[in-house]
Amino acid sequence: MTTTHVKNADWMIAWNEGESRHEYLRGADLVFTDDRLTFVAHGYRGPADREIDGRGRMVMPGLVNIHSHPASEPFNRGLMEERGSPRLGMSSLYEYMLLVRPDEDARRAAALFAVSELLKSGVTTFTDYSAARAGWLEDLAASGIRACLAPSYRSARWFTRNGHRVEYEWNEAAGREAMSAALEIVDSAVKHNSGRLFGMLAPAQIDTCTEELLLASAESAKARNAPVQIHASQSVVEFREMTARHGKTPIQWLADIGFLYDGAIIAHCIFVDEHSWIRWPYKGDLERMAASGASVAHCPNIFARRGILLEDFGKYRRLGINIGLGTDTFPHNFIDEMRWATVLCKVSAESVEATSLGDVFHAATVGGAKALRRDDIGRLAVGCKADLSLVDLTHPSLQPVRDPLKSLVFSGLERAITDVFVDGRQVVADGAVTTIDVEAAVRELTRGQAKALEGTSSADYAHRIATEIFPMTLPMRN
Ligand SMILES: [Zn+2]
């Protein structure tokens, strides 16, 4: 047994179970023995093997990321930031995202690089929503993070022959087989001896899965008390496709087939019936979401880059919909994502009061934990996991520190996060990740992107080369 004592922290964000809220504490002590918190209050007098001086620091609960694609998104840096298809609802899904296909070694390295970014931004639990890859469990276990593996599968793939129409190629048997393989991964994650891996069911997208596959996914999730997560209401194209198929909105169809329940997570739930780009004549999607207890995985950054907003996160919260945050894209900087979530909600609702940083912090911690069906993470309370970070409140970018969360999210970002612990084990020390060879991962990521870009013309319907598809920000001088 090893006991660590963070002594006399200037600030602490402690969980008040009775009030179901985070609260600031001043001059408090935090103690953990092995993987569990044993003291979160003033005046610890017991023994400790390691003492950390809390003066000039804030102790913050580990952040919970419920949606990310770490094995693919890092490759899109320098390419996709300003890429979307105006003729396909501004989305990048159908014309561009399929064009960069890195090899297996590069995907592994990208995932580790993404995890290093997540850890440095205070994320202690994340959801890895990816196609299965070699070494997946071992890589994540060795990284030190707490990970929910979401091996994705589907019955169809989408493609476009012309950049303005999306078509689907179906193979239902392949979908069922991939789901069986995914179940094996989910089951082996829970049994992994690291104790930090678990899993969810991940039927990839509402428009690429049969009703049968979705219902089998929900049943398998319920049998394991695991979440199930699907991309839905994520694009105009998908909304139109689902209404053409069923005469119902995506959320309405999911509710009617029995897929919406309190273990379901909907990523991204943007294009609901009342979204201003949709103009569907009937309303009720958000009420359906609230009644079902399903959660939303909210990832504002990637959509905002394409001019797309979830319109009023605050309204979702007021209706009682549980919301967690995710980094659907790079950078895997969760504090940055929290800033986007806070600001964009105010912009889309045209009101400074539409939401607050407190609401967003709730989503980034206990909202995400609830979506993942866990009550032992995302909060600092006795008995919970020792997943936490230390923020350097003396960092110049935070000054003056009247309200440390505001200083961190609106001004300092992840720069001030110096130390991160997962399961009581330190994984970031003095701002550096101790569990991942980040330089090696960057080398492999860079090699993998360069190689993948050689293949864009064969993957693209118009046979464009990379520099045509992804133009540089400024012209190149010869
Ligand atoms: Zn996604």
Coordinates of N, CA and C and ligand atoms in Angstrom, one line a residue, residues 67-69 129 231 234 267-268 299 328, ligand 1:
H67 N -15.7 10.6 -26.3 CA -15.7 10.3 -27.7 C -14.4 10.8 -28.4
S68 N -13.7 9.9 -28.9 CA -12.5 10.3 -29.7 C -12.0 9.2 -30.6
H69 N -11.3 9.5 -31.6 CA -10.8 8.6 -32.6 C -9.3 8.8 -32.7
Y129 N -12.9 5.3 -29.8 CA -13.9 4.8 -30.7 C -13.2 4.6 -32.1
H231 N -22.9 7.3 -33.7 CA -23.0 8.6 -34.3 C -24.4 8.8 -34.9
Q234 N -25.7 13.7 -37.0 CA -24.4 14.3 -37.1 C -24.2 15.1 -38.4
A267 N -23.7 10.4 -30.3 CA -22.7 11.4 -30.8 C -23.2 11.8 -32.2
H268 N -23.6 12.9 -32.5 CA -23.4 14.2 -31.8 C -24.7 14.9 -31.5
C299 N -19.1 17.3 -29.1 CA -17.7 17.6 -29.5 C -17.7 18.8 -30.4
D328 N -13.6 14.9 -30.8 CA -13.8 14.1 -32.0 C -12.6 14.3 -32.9
Ligands
ZN1 ZN -16.8 10.6 -34.0

